[in-house]
Amino acid sequence: MSADPDCIFCKIVAGVIPSRKVFEDDQLLAFHDIHPWAPVHVLIIPRQHIATLSDVQPQHQALLGHMLGLAPRLMKELGVHNGFRTVINTGPDGGQEVYHLHMHVMGGPRPWSKG
Ligand code: 5GP
Ligand code: ZN
């Protein structure tokens, strides 16, 4: 499985940088965002290094489906029962800061600090 030695999320996958994990399997990892915008704010990432949504290939379709399908399951487990937001920032104009594909999943009672 590919990893980028300079990538912060690859380091989280490898356990070199700690994270507050909420889910992991052979393909995905999910953990709390270090600077949450909402009462519950987790990131779902693939274990393999894919830089952006624009780098996704046809063979990643099942992986993307798995990421999306995990979101409602995690929100339920984390006590979010009144809706949530899913966001994938892509590239410079998309506001992406970490170049390892990730989906933000945010929920919990409003107001939120952002968004
Ligand atoms: P982006 O702007 O790339 O979509 O979002 C990157 C997100 O990763 C930001 O919300 C930021 O707070 C989060 N983040 C950056 N570094 C770390 C880290 O080391 N640990 C965790 N848990 N989140 C991080
Ligand atoms: Zn990476």
PDB file of C-alpha atoms and ligand atoms in Angstrom:
ATOM      1  CA  MET A   1       0.000   0.000   0.000  1.00  0.00           C
ATOM      2  CA  SER A   2       1.449   3.376  -1.029  1.00  0.00           C
ATOM      3  CA  ALA A   3       2.473   5.968   1.544  1.00  0.00           C
ATOM      4  CA  ASP A   4       4.127   9.363   1.254  1.00  0.00           C
ATOM      5  CA  PRO A   5       6.842   9.813   3.920  1.00  0.00           C
ATOM      6  CA  ASP A   6       6.177  13.565   4.086  1.00  0.00           C
ATOM      7  CA  CYS A   7       2.404  13.264   4.430  1.00  0.00           C
ATOM      8  CA  ILE A   8       0.894  14.015   7.830  1.00  0.00           C
ATOM      9  CA  PHE A   9      -2.086  11.691   7.307  1.00  0.00           C
ATOM     10  CA  CYS A  10       0.177   8.828   6.171  1.00  0.00           C
ATOM     11  CA  LYS A  11       1.972   9.374   9.496  1.00  0.00           C
ATOM     12  CA  ILE A  12      -1.374   9.133  11.304  1.00  0.00           C
ATOM     13  CA  VAL A  13      -2.114   5.887   9.409  1.00  0.00           C
ATOM     14  CA  ALA A  14       1.313   4.554  10.434  1.00  0.00           C
ATOM     15  CA  GLY A  15       0.720   5.583  14.070  1.00  0.00           C
ATOM     16  CA  VAL A  16       3.770   7.892  14.046  1.00  0.00           C
ATOM     17  CA  ILE A  17       1.491  10.853  14.788  1.00  0.00           C
ATOM     18  CA  PRO A  18      -1.240  10.122  17.349  1.00  0.00           C
ATOM     19  CA  SER A  19      -4.919  10.664  16.608  1.00  0.00           C
ATOM     20  CA  ARG A  20      -8.251  10.134  18.348  1.00  0.00           C
ATOM     21  CA  LYS A  21      -9.448   7.241  16.204  1.00  0.00           C
ATOM     22  CA  VAL A  22     -13.139   6.452  15.895  1.00  0.00           C
ATOM     23  CA  PHE A  23     -12.930   3.738  13.211  1.00  0.00           C
ATOM     24  CA  GLU A  24     -10.430   1.648  11.308  1.00  0.00           C
ATOM     25  CA  ASP A  25     -10.487  -1.286   8.941  1.00  0.00           C
ATOM     26  CA  ASP A  26      -8.158  -2.608   6.239  1.00  0.00           C
ATOM     27  CA  GLN A  27      -9.024   0.296   3.888  1.00  0.00           C
ATOM     28  CA  LEU A  28     -10.027   3.298   5.990  1.00  0.00           C
ATOM     29  CA  LEU A  29      -9.263   5.247   9.120  1.00  0.00           C
ATOM     30  CA  ALA A  30     -11.470   7.827  10.820  1.00  0.00           C
ATOM     31  CA  PHE A  31     -10.378  10.188  13.600  1.00  0.00           C
ATOM     32  CA  HIS A  32     -11.395  13.465  15.248  1.00  0.00           C
ATOM     33  CA  ASP A  33     -10.188  16.636  13.507  1.00  0.00           C
ATOM     34  CA  ILE A  34      -7.604  18.445  15.631  1.00  0.00           C
ATOM     35  CA  HIS A  35      -9.371  21.807  15.060  1.00  0.00           C
ATOM     36  CA  PRO A  36     -13.096  20.931  15.023  1.00  0.00           C
ATOM     37  CA  TRP A  37     -15.592  23.285  13.361  1.00  0.00           C
ATOM     38  CA  ALA A  38     -18.571  21.549  14.904  1.00  0.00           C
ATOM     39  CA  PRO A  39     -19.313  19.666  18.161  1.00  0.00           C
ATOM     40  CA  VAL A  40     -18.502  16.445  16.268  1.00  0.00           C
ATOM     41  CA  HIS A  41     -15.942  16.738  13.452  1.00  0.00           C
ATOM     42  CA  VAL A  42     -14.230  13.637  12.127  1.00  0.00           C
ATOM     43  CA  LEU A  43     -12.084  12.950   9.084  1.00  0.00           C
ATOM     44  CA  ILE A  44     -12.466   9.751   7.066  1.00  0.00           C
ATOM     45  CA  ILE A  45      -9.333   8.884   5.080  1.00  0.00           C
ATOM     46  CA  PRO A  46      -8.131   5.957   2.984  1.00  0.00           C
ATOM     47  CA  ARG A  47      -5.085   4.155   4.377  1.00  0.00           C
ATOM     48  CA  GLN A  48      -3.396   4.437   1.008  1.00  0.00           C
ATOM     49  CA  HIS A  49      -1.999   7.793  -0.056  1.00  0.00           C
ATOM     50  CA  ILE A  50      -4.249   9.386  -2.668  1.00  0.00           C
ATOM     51  CA  ALA A  51      -3.456  13.116  -2.743  1.00  0.00           C
ATOM     52  CA  THR A  52      -6.808  14.561  -3.804  1.00  0.00           C
ATOM     53  CA  LEU A  53     -10.240  13.636  -5.118  1.00  0.00           C
ATOM     54  CA  SER A  54      -8.899  14.618  -8.559  1.00  0.00           C
ATOM     55  CA  ASP A  55      -6.357  11.768  -8.334  1.00  0.00           C
ATOM     56  CA  VAL A  56      -9.000   9.112  -7.827  1.00  0.00           C
ATOM     57  CA  GLN A  57      -8.973   6.337 -10.462  1.00  0.00           C
ATOM     58  CA  PRO A  58     -11.742   3.968 -11.594  1.00  0.00           C
ATOM     59  CA  GLN A  59     -10.349   1.246  -9.304  1.00  0.00           C
ATOM     60  CA  HIS A  60     -11.019   3.493  -6.290  1.00  0.00           C
ATOM     61  CA  GLN A  61     -14.782   3.544  -6.776  1.00  0.00           C
ATOM     62  CA  ALA A  62     -15.499   0.992  -4.077  1.00  0.00           C
ATOM     63  CA  LEU A  63     -13.190   2.842  -1.696  1.00  0.00           C
ATOM     64  CA  LEU A  64     -15.095   6.100  -2.248  1.00  0.00           C
ATOM     65  CA  GLY A  65     -18.377   4.325  -1.699  1.00  0.00           C
ATOM     66  CA  HIS A  66     -17.020   2.862   1.508  1.00  0.00           C
ATOM     67  CA  MET A  67     -15.946   6.343   2.736  1.00  0.00           C
ATOM     68  CA  LEU A  68     -19.357   7.836   2.009  1.00  0.00           C
ATOM     69  CA  GLY A  69     -21.241   4.918   3.524  1.00  0.00           C
ATOM     70  CA  LEU A  70     -19.216   5.104   6.711  1.00  0.00           C
ATOM     71  CA  ALA A  71     -20.271   8.722   7.403  1.00  0.00           C
ATOM     72  CA  PRO A  72     -23.870   8.092   8.581  1.00  0.00           C
ATOM     73  CA  ARG A  73     -22.785   5.049  10.546  1.00  0.00           C
ATOM     74  CA  LEU A  74     -20.119   7.008  12.431  1.00  0.00           C
ATOM     75  CA  MET A  75     -22.423   9.957  13.110  1.00  0.00           C
ATOM     76  CA  LYS A  76     -24.979   7.603  14.633  1.00  0.00           C
ATOM     77  CA  GLU A  77     -22.313   5.972  16.785  1.00  0.00           C
ATOM     78  CA  LEU A  78     -21.072   9.399  17.914  1.00  0.00           C
ATOM     79  CA  GLY A  79     -24.567  10.496  18.959  1.00  0.00           C
ATOM     80  CA  VAL A  80     -25.347  12.784  16.007  1.00  0.00           C
ATOM     81  CA  HIS A  81     -29.042  12.309  15.266  1.00  0.00           C
ATOM     82  CA  ASN A  82     -30.114  15.599  13.687  1.00  0.00           C
ATOM     83  CA  GLY A  83     -28.138  15.679  10.440  1.00  0.00           C
ATOM     84  CA  PHE A  84     -24.545  16.271   9.461  1.00  0.00           C
ATOM     85  CA  ARG A  85     -22.384  17.791   6.730  1.00  0.00           C
ATOM     86  CA  THR A  86     -19.878  15.976   4.494  1.00  0.00           C
ATOM     87  CA  VAL A  87     -17.133  17.986   2.756  1.00  0.00           C
ATOM     88  CA  ILE A  88     -14.182  17.056   0.532  1.00  0.00           C
ATOM     89  CA  ASN A  89     -11.935  20.044  -0.189  1.00  0.00           C
ATOM     90  CA  THR A  90      -9.993  19.504  -3.413  1.00  0.00           C
ATOM     91  CA  GLY A  91      -6.933  21.428  -4.582  1.00  0.00           C
ATOM     92  CA  PRO A  92      -5.886  25.044  -3.924  1.00  0.00           C
ATOM     93  CA  ASP A  93      -9.170  26.685  -4.926  1.00  0.00           C
ATOM     94  CA  GLY A  94     -11.052  24.007  -3.010  1.00  0.00           C
ATOM     95  CA  GLY A  95      -9.202  25.075   0.138  1.00  0.00           C
ATOM     96  CA  GLN A  96      -7.421  21.748   0.605  1.00  0.00           C
ATOM     97  CA  GLU A  97      -4.630  21.998   3.182  1.00  0.00           C
ATOM     98  CA  VAL A  98      -3.640  18.373   3.681  1.00  0.00           C
ATOM     99  CA  TYR A  99      -2.885  16.582   0.410  1.00  0.00           C
ATOM    100  CA  HIS A 100      -4.112  13.128   1.420  1.00  0.00           C
ATOM    101  CA  LEU A 101      -7.733  12.521   0.412  1.00  0.00           C
ATOM    102  CA  HIS A 102     -10.082  13.043   3.351  1.00  0.00           C
ATOM    103  CA  MET A 103     -13.763  13.597   3.931  1.00  0.00           C
ATOM    104  CA  HIS A 104     -14.851  15.945   6.708  1.00  0.00           C
ATOM    105  CA  VAL A 105     -17.976  14.787   8.522  1.00  0.00           C
ATOM    106  CA  MET A 106     -19.452  17.380  10.874  1.00  0.00           C
ATOM    107  CA  GLY A 107     -22.485  17.319  13.104  1.00  0.00           C
ATOM    108  CA  GLY A 108     -23.916  18.201  16.490  1.00  0.00           C
ATOM    109  CA  PRO A 109     -26.082  21.057  17.719  1.00  0.00           C
ATOM    110  CA  ARG A 110     -25.616  24.529  16.225  1.00  0.00           C
ATOM    111  CA  PRO A 111     -24.140  27.106  16.344  1.00  0.00           C
ATOM    112  CA  TRP A 112     -20.868  25.740  14.963  1.00  0.00           C
ATOM    113  CA  SER A 113     -17.588  27.628  15.173  1.00  0.00           C
ATOM    114  CA  LYS A 114     -17.374  27.623  11.336  1.00  0.00           C
ATOM    115  CA  GLY A 115     -19.526  26.629   8.374  1.00  0.00           C
TER     116      GLY A 115
HETATM  117  P1  5GP B   1      -8.461  20.404   4.492  1.00  0.00           P
HETATM  118  O1  5GP B   1      -8.411  21.908   4.580  1.00  0.00           O
HETATM  119  O2  5GP B   1      -7.210  19.843   3.858  1.00  0.00           O
HETATM  120  O3  5GP B   1      -9.724  19.893   3.899  1.00  0.00           O
HETATM  121  O4  5GP B   1      -8.526  19.908   5.988  1.00  0.00           O
HETATM  122  C1  5GP B   1      -7.464  19.405   6.708  1.00  0.00           C
HETATM  123  C2  5GP B   1      -7.978  19.154   8.108  1.00  0.00           C
HETATM  124  O5  5GP B   1      -7.029  18.351   8.781  1.00  0.00           O
HETATM  125  C3  5GP B   1      -8.165  20.434   8.939  1.00  0.00           C
HETATM  126  O6  5GP B   1      -9.509  20.512   9.375  1.00  0.00           O
HETATM  127  C4  5GP B   1      -7.191  20.255  10.097  1.00  0.00           C
HETATM  128  O7  5GP B   1      -7.695  20.735  11.325  1.00  0.00           O
HETATM  129  C5  5GP B   1      -6.968  18.754  10.126  1.00  0.00           C
HETATM  130  N1  5GP B   1      -5.654  18.364  10.604  1.00  0.00           N
HETATM  131  C6  5GP B   1      -4.450  18.837  10.170  1.00  0.00           C
HETATM  132  N2  5GP B   1      -3.448  18.229  10.821  1.00  0.00           N
HETATM  133  C7  5GP B   1      -4.014  17.343  11.672  1.00  0.00           C
HETATM  134  C8  5GP B   1      -3.467  16.423  12.620  1.00  0.00           C
HETATM  135  O8  5GP B   1      -2.260  16.276  12.809  1.00  0.00           O
HETATM  136  N3  5GP B   1      -4.366  15.680  13.326  1.00  0.00           N
HETATM  137  C9  5GP B   1      -5.719  15.794  13.139  1.00  0.00           C
HETATM  138  N4  5GP B   1      -6.486  15.007  13.887  1.00  0.00           N
HETATM  139  N5  5GP B   1      -6.252  16.658  12.262  1.00  0.00           N
HETATM  140  C10 5GP B   1      -5.415  17.421  11.532  1.00  0.00           C
HETATM  141 ZN    ZN B   2      -0.716  10.456   2.761  1.00  0.00          ZN
END
